[in-house]
Amino acid sequence: MMFAPSGPGLFVAAISDMQNSLAPAGEQAGNIANLWWIYFWVLTAIFVLVAIFLFFAMMRRGRRSKVEGAAGQIEHPAEPRERRILGVVIGAVIVTILILFVLLLIDFFTGRAIYALGESDMGGGDSLEIKIIGHQWWWEVQYENQTEPSKMMTTANEMHVPVGRPVKLNLESTDVIHSFWVPNMHGKKDLVPGHPTSMWLRAEKTGTFRGQCAEFCGLQHAHMRLTFVVDPPEVFDHWMEASSTDAPEPGNETERRGQQVFLSRQCMMCHAINGTNARATVGPDLTHIGSRAMLASGAIPNTRGYLAGWIVNPQNIKPGVRMPPNTMPSDDLNALLDYLESLK
Ligand code: CUA
């Protein structure tokens, strides 16, 4: 964060803070942003120097050819002048090698700083472990619970972490290669089927950030977003508590009918709603879908109209998505919407 808000503030402010690796909100992204700015300023300085030297060289050459033209003959450059030029070239090569070496060192130490989190101060009791599974085209997020495995909580496309606490993300994919990337938090990490991997991060600022799959994974790769929320610890605990409970029972007759629609149609073949018979894991867990800000992996906002459009014909919104169209009488659809919206 050496340069972050002050120097190139204008540039940074022009871009949304939501998905911006130059507006770090975590320790690892801070290291990456610093590295970026160091390279930016060093390379800018070199570019400007080269441009200045080139400019003067061209001016000189122009003057010299005029003089030579007038004399009608090319004079042999004096010996000492050639030696001077050789000295300058050798000096410039040495300076270039030195600069490259210093950049290499800075790069190396940045890498060390980024991965230090996983090696040293981790493993302590206060770290949080979250499993992230990439699917075409959505994110499954599982909060592991070592002490009480029954309290493992599963959600989709929206994850919360507490500010200041080390988080270990265990990354997996079930189909093709995806890449987990929340630019404000950390660099990219590929999710390769059959090769689970992990990454550590520590968020330093609260807020809502956006992640994006960063490896082309099919037709809807661009619509594979993730909402990444950093909460104050007590807000996070409250969210965990609320998310770990079973879905609320239907509160009225319409919601009850909506639940019946859900359980009697093909919805339950793919989705789970904890506390009901729906336990499939093909599609996102819908136990608390009413509390999420976005639908369809960030493709559309979670409003009644969009939800209805999504249920009736998902292919309209995300062509190629695995979810089939669901035509149903409008009464059934309205009841289903009431029920899903009640799942907070
Ligand atoms: Cu998943 Cu791109």
PDB file of C-alpha atoms in Angstrom, residues 189-339:
ATOM      1  CA  LYS A 189      -5.307 -19.513  -8.526  1.00  0.00           C
ATOM      2  CA  ASP A 190      -6.341 -22.218 -10.953  1.00  0.00           C
ATOM      3  CA  LEU A 191      -8.846 -24.884  -9.936  1.00  0.00           C
ATOM      4  CA  VAL A 192      -7.755 -28.010 -11.794  1.00  0.00           C
ATOM      5  CA  PRO A 193     -10.032 -31.076 -11.689  1.00  0.00           C
ATOM      6  CA  GLY A 194      -8.397 -33.835  -9.648  1.00  0.00           C
ATOM      7  CA  HIS A 195      -5.720 -31.536  -8.212  1.00  0.00           C
ATOM      8  CA  PRO A 196      -7.023 -29.798  -5.093  1.00  0.00           C
ATOM      9  CA  THR A 197      -4.995 -26.774  -4.105  1.00  0.00           C
ATOM     10  CA  SER A 198      -5.214 -24.020  -1.526  1.00  0.00           C
ATOM     11  CA  MET A 199      -4.452 -20.382  -0.863  1.00  0.00           C
ATOM     12  CA  TRP A 200      -4.296 -18.169   2.200  1.00  0.00           C
ATOM     13  CA  LEU A 201      -5.535 -14.650   2.488  1.00  0.00           C
ATOM     14  CA  ARG A 202      -6.260 -12.061   5.122  1.00  0.00           C
ATOM     15  CA  ALA A 203      -8.753  -9.293   4.441  1.00  0.00           C
ATOM     16  CA  GLU A 204      -7.859  -5.894   5.894  1.00  0.00           C
ATOM     17  CA  LYS A 205     -10.895  -3.809   4.916  1.00  0.00           C
ATOM     18  CA  THR A 206     -14.585  -4.528   5.246  1.00  0.00           C
ATOM     19  CA  GLY A 207     -16.787  -4.176   2.211  1.00  0.00           C
ATOM     20  CA  THR A 208     -18.243  -6.014  -0.740  1.00  0.00           C
ATOM     21  CA  PHE A 209     -15.856  -7.010  -3.490  1.00  0.00           C
ATOM     22  CA  ARG A 210     -16.248  -8.974  -6.629  1.00  0.00           C
ATOM     23  CA  GLY A 211     -14.485 -12.076  -7.804  1.00  0.00           C
ATOM     24  CA  GLN A 212     -14.432 -13.491 -11.281  1.00  0.00           C
ATOM     25  CA  CYS A 213     -13.467 -16.800 -12.804  1.00  0.00           C
ATOM     26  CA  ALA A 214     -10.215 -16.012 -14.590  1.00  0.00           C
ATOM     27  CA  GLU A 215      -9.768 -19.096 -16.768  1.00  0.00           C
ATOM     28  CA  PHE A 216     -11.920 -19.646 -19.834  1.00  0.00           C
ATOM     29  CA  CYS A 217     -14.251 -22.475 -18.854  1.00  0.00           C
ATOM     30  CA  GLY A 218     -16.973 -22.500 -21.487  1.00  0.00           C
ATOM     31  CA  LEU A 219     -19.837 -20.496 -22.838  1.00  0.00           C
ATOM     32  CA  GLN A 220     -20.707 -18.627 -19.626  1.00  0.00           C
ATOM     33  CA  HIS A 221     -17.188 -18.115 -18.280  1.00  0.00           C
ATOM     34  CA  ALA A 222     -17.758 -14.354 -18.220  1.00  0.00           C
ATOM     35  CA  HIS A 223     -20.845 -14.874 -16.047  1.00  0.00           C
ATOM     36  CA  MET A 224     -19.031 -16.777 -13.345  1.00  0.00           C
ATOM     37  CA  ARG A 225     -18.769 -14.077 -10.737  1.00  0.00           C
ATOM     38  CA  LEU A 226     -18.524 -14.252  -7.016  1.00  0.00           C
ATOM     39  CA  THR A 227     -19.616 -11.786  -4.375  1.00  0.00           C
ATOM     40  CA  PHE A 228     -16.909 -11.573  -1.720  1.00  0.00           C
ATOM     41  CA  VAL A 229     -18.044  -9.862   1.473  1.00  0.00           C
ATOM     42  CA  VAL A 230     -15.639  -8.887   4.248  1.00  0.00           C
ATOM     43  CA  ASP A 231     -17.535  -8.430   7.515  1.00  0.00           C
ATOM     44  CA  PRO A 232     -16.569  -7.167  10.965  1.00  0.00           C
ATOM     45  CA  PRO A 233     -16.114 -10.282  13.153  1.00  0.00           C
ATOM     46  CA  GLU A 234     -19.442 -10.007  14.975  1.00  0.00           C
ATOM     47  CA  VAL A 235     -21.369  -9.465  11.735  1.00  0.00           C
ATOM     48  CA  PHE A 236     -19.606 -12.479  10.254  1.00  0.00           C
ATOM     49  CA  ASP A 237     -20.486 -14.648  13.270  1.00  0.00           C
ATOM     50  CA  HIS A 238     -24.093 -13.579  12.932  1.00  0.00           C
ATOM     51  CA  TRP A 239     -24.098 -14.384   9.201  1.00  0.00           C
ATOM     52  CA  MET A 240     -22.537 -17.805   9.872  1.00  0.00           C
ATOM     53  CA  GLU A 241     -25.114 -18.534  12.553  1.00  0.00           C
ATOM     54  CA  ALA A 242     -28.012 -17.494  10.321  1.00  0.00           C
ATOM     55  CA  SER A 243     -26.654 -19.360   7.295  1.00  0.00           C
ATOM     56  CA  SER A 244     -26.054 -22.583   9.215  1.00  0.00           C
ATOM     57  CA  THR A 245     -29.697 -22.961  10.219  1.00  0.00           C
ATOM     58  CA  ASP A 246     -32.210 -24.944   8.200  1.00  0.00           C
ATOM     59  CA  ALA A 247     -34.449 -23.034   5.826  1.00  0.00           C
ATOM     60  CA  PRO A 248     -37.383 -21.335   7.572  1.00  0.00           C
ATOM     61  CA  GLU A 249     -40.716 -23.151   7.429  1.00  0.00           C
ATOM     62  CA  PRO A 250     -43.275 -21.647   5.020  1.00  0.00           C
ATOM     63  CA  GLY A 251     -44.992 -18.777   6.866  1.00  0.00           C
ATOM     64  CA  ASN A 252     -48.337 -18.841   5.066  1.00  0.00           C
ATOM     65  CA  GLU A 253     -50.518 -20.818   2.676  1.00  0.00           C
ATOM     66  CA  THR A 254     -48.927 -19.405  -0.516  1.00  0.00           C
ATOM     67  CA  GLU A 255     -45.423 -20.152   0.700  1.00  0.00           C
ATOM     68  CA  ARG A 256     -46.512 -23.668   1.643  1.00  0.00           C
ATOM     69  CA  ARG A 257     -47.853 -24.121  -1.862  1.00  0.00           C
ATOM     70  CA  GLY A 258     -44.583 -22.723  -3.233  1.00  0.00           C
ATOM     71  CA  GLN A 259     -42.645 -25.284  -1.237  1.00  0.00           C
ATOM     72  CA  GLN A 260     -44.853 -28.026  -2.651  1.00  0.00           C
ATOM     73  CA  VAL A 261     -44.215 -26.729  -6.162  1.00  0.00           C
ATOM     74  CA  PHE A 262     -40.480 -26.855  -5.469  1.00  0.00           C
ATOM     75  CA  LEU A 263     -40.590 -30.367  -4.022  1.00  0.00           C
ATOM     76  CA  SER A 264     -42.934 -31.839  -6.619  1.00  0.00           C
ATOM     77  CA  ARG A 265     -41.249 -30.484  -9.719  1.00  0.00           C
ATOM     78  CA  GLN A 266     -37.772 -30.991 -11.135  1.00  0.00           C
ATOM     79  CA  CYS A 267     -36.249 -28.256  -8.897  1.00  0.00           C
ATOM     80  CA  MET A 268     -35.324 -30.744  -6.197  1.00  0.00           C
ATOM     81  CA  MET A 269     -33.485 -32.961  -8.684  1.00  0.00           C
ATOM     82  CA  CYS A 270     -30.632 -30.445  -8.667  1.00  0.00           C
ATOM     83  CA  HIS A 271     -30.977 -28.130  -5.662  1.00  0.00           C
ATOM     84  CA  ALA A 272     -30.888 -28.530  -1.899  1.00  0.00           C
ATOM     85  CA  ILE A 273     -32.957 -26.669   0.682  1.00  0.00           C
ATOM     86  CA  ASN A 274     -31.890 -27.780   4.147  1.00  0.00           C
ATOM     87  CA  GLY A 275     -34.805 -28.818   6.330  1.00  0.00           C
ATOM     88  CA  THR A 276     -36.729 -30.222   3.359  1.00  0.00           C
ATOM     89  CA  ASN A 277     -36.344 -33.372   1.269  1.00  0.00           C
ATOM     90  CA  ALA A 278     -34.434 -31.438  -1.380  1.00  0.00           C
ATOM     91  CA  ARG A 279     -30.811 -32.532  -0.987  1.00  0.00           C
ATOM     92  CA  ALA A 280     -29.348 -32.593  -4.467  1.00  0.00           C
ATOM     93  CA  THR A 281     -25.992 -30.954  -5.039  1.00  0.00           C
ATOM     94  CA  VAL A 282     -25.959 -30.588  -8.827  1.00  0.00           C
ATOM     95  CA  GLY A 283     -26.914 -26.917  -8.660  1.00  0.00           C
ATOM     96  CA  PRO A 284     -26.426 -24.193  -6.035  1.00  0.00           C
ATOM     97  CA  ASP A 285     -27.756 -24.752  -2.498  1.00  0.00           C
ATOM     98  CA  LEU A 286     -30.887 -22.629  -2.095  1.00  0.00           C
ATOM     99  CA  THR A 287     -31.381 -22.857   1.687  1.00  0.00           C
ATOM    100  CA  HIS A 288     -30.918 -19.093   2.126  1.00  0.00           C
ATOM    101  CA  ILE A 289     -31.286 -17.872  -1.433  1.00  0.00           C
ATOM    102  CA  GLY A 290     -33.498 -14.993  -0.288  1.00  0.00           C
ATOM    103  CA  SER A 291     -30.557 -13.391   1.502  1.00  0.00           C
ATOM    104  CA  ARG A 292     -28.222 -13.288  -1.496  1.00  0.00           C
ATOM    105  CA  ALA A 293     -27.736 -10.091  -3.468  1.00  0.00           C
ATOM    106  CA  MET A 294     -27.274 -11.687  -6.876  1.00  0.00           C
ATOM    107  CA  LEU A 295     -28.556 -14.685  -8.834  1.00  0.00           C
ATOM    108  CA  ALA A 296     -27.028 -16.950 -11.484  1.00  0.00           C
ATOM    109  CA  SER A 297     -23.468 -16.354 -10.278  1.00  0.00           C
ATOM    110  CA  GLY A 298     -23.705 -12.609 -10.382  1.00  0.00           C
ATOM    111  CA  ALA A 299     -25.426 -12.434 -13.779  1.00  0.00           C
ATOM    112  CA  ILE A 300     -28.628 -10.811 -12.485  1.00  0.00           C
ATOM    113  CA  PRO A 301     -29.793  -9.071  -9.301  1.00  0.00           C
ATOM    114  CA  ASN A 302     -31.879 -11.091  -6.877  1.00  0.00           C
ATOM    115  CA  THR A 303     -35.255  -9.478  -7.467  1.00  0.00           C
ATOM    116  CA  ARG A 304     -38.634 -11.131  -7.936  1.00  0.00           C
ATOM    117  CA  GLY A 305     -38.812 -10.288 -11.638  1.00  0.00           C
ATOM    118  CA  TYR A 306     -35.343 -11.596 -12.447  1.00  0.00           C
ATOM    119  CA  LEU A 307     -35.905 -14.698 -10.312  1.00  0.00           C
ATOM    120  CA  ALA A 308     -39.123 -15.431 -12.221  1.00  0.00           C
ATOM    121  CA  GLY A 309     -37.380 -14.932 -15.566  1.00  0.00           C
ATOM    122  CA  TRP A 310     -34.538 -17.176 -14.445  1.00  0.00           C
ATOM    123  CA  ILE A 311     -36.840 -20.019 -13.328  1.00  0.00           C
ATOM    124  CA  VAL A 312     -38.992 -19.915 -16.467  1.00  0.00           C
ATOM    125  CA  ASN A 313     -36.136 -19.743 -18.965  1.00  0.00           C
ATOM    126  CA  PRO A 314     -32.549 -19.601 -17.679  1.00  0.00           C
ATOM    127  CA  GLN A 315     -31.253 -20.006 -21.238  1.00  0.00           C
ATOM    128  CA  ASN A 316     -32.468 -16.487 -21.979  1.00  0.00           C
ATOM    129  CA  ILE A 317     -30.130 -15.067 -19.369  1.00  0.00           C
ATOM    130  CA  LYS A 318     -27.186 -17.487 -19.531  1.00  0.00           C
ATOM    131  CA  PRO A 319     -27.281 -19.457 -22.792  1.00  0.00           C
ATOM    132  CA  GLY A 320     -25.719 -22.870 -22.268  1.00  0.00           C
ATOM    133  CA  VAL A 321     -26.396 -23.002 -18.523  1.00  0.00           C
ATOM    134  CA  ARG A 322     -27.222 -26.460 -17.140  1.00  0.00           C
ATOM    135  CA  MET A 323     -30.589 -25.441 -15.704  1.00  0.00           C
ATOM    136  CA  PRO A 324     -33.535 -26.442 -17.918  1.00  0.00           C
ATOM    137  CA  PRO A 325     -36.545 -24.201 -18.587  1.00  0.00           C
ATOM    138  CA  ASN A 326     -39.486 -24.605 -16.192  1.00  0.00           C
ATOM    139  CA  THR A 327     -42.889 -23.764 -17.539  1.00  0.00           C
ATOM    140  CA  MET A 328     -45.642 -23.778 -14.942  1.00  0.00           C
ATOM    141  CA  PRO A 329     -49.022 -22.124 -14.275  1.00  0.00           C
ATOM    142  CA  SER A 330     -48.588 -18.538 -13.103  1.00  0.00           C
ATOM    143  CA  ASP A 331     -50.210 -19.317  -9.736  1.00  0.00           C
ATOM    144  CA  ASP A 332     -47.599 -21.980  -9.122  1.00  0.00           C
ATOM    145  CA  LEU A 333     -44.813 -19.647 -10.212  1.00  0.00           C
ATOM    146  CA  ASN A 334     -46.004 -16.868  -7.909  1.00  0.00           C
ATOM    147  CA  ALA A 335     -46.242 -19.259  -4.982  1.00  0.00           C
ATOM    148  CA  LEU A 336     -42.758 -20.595  -5.746  1.00  0.00           C
ATOM    149  CA  LEU A 337     -41.387 -17.037  -5.884  1.00  0.00           C
ATOM    150  CA  ASP A 338     -43.027 -16.240  -2.539  1.00  0.00           C
ATOM    151  CA  TYR A 339     -41.453 -19.324  -1.016  1.00  0.00           C
TER     152      TYR A 339
END
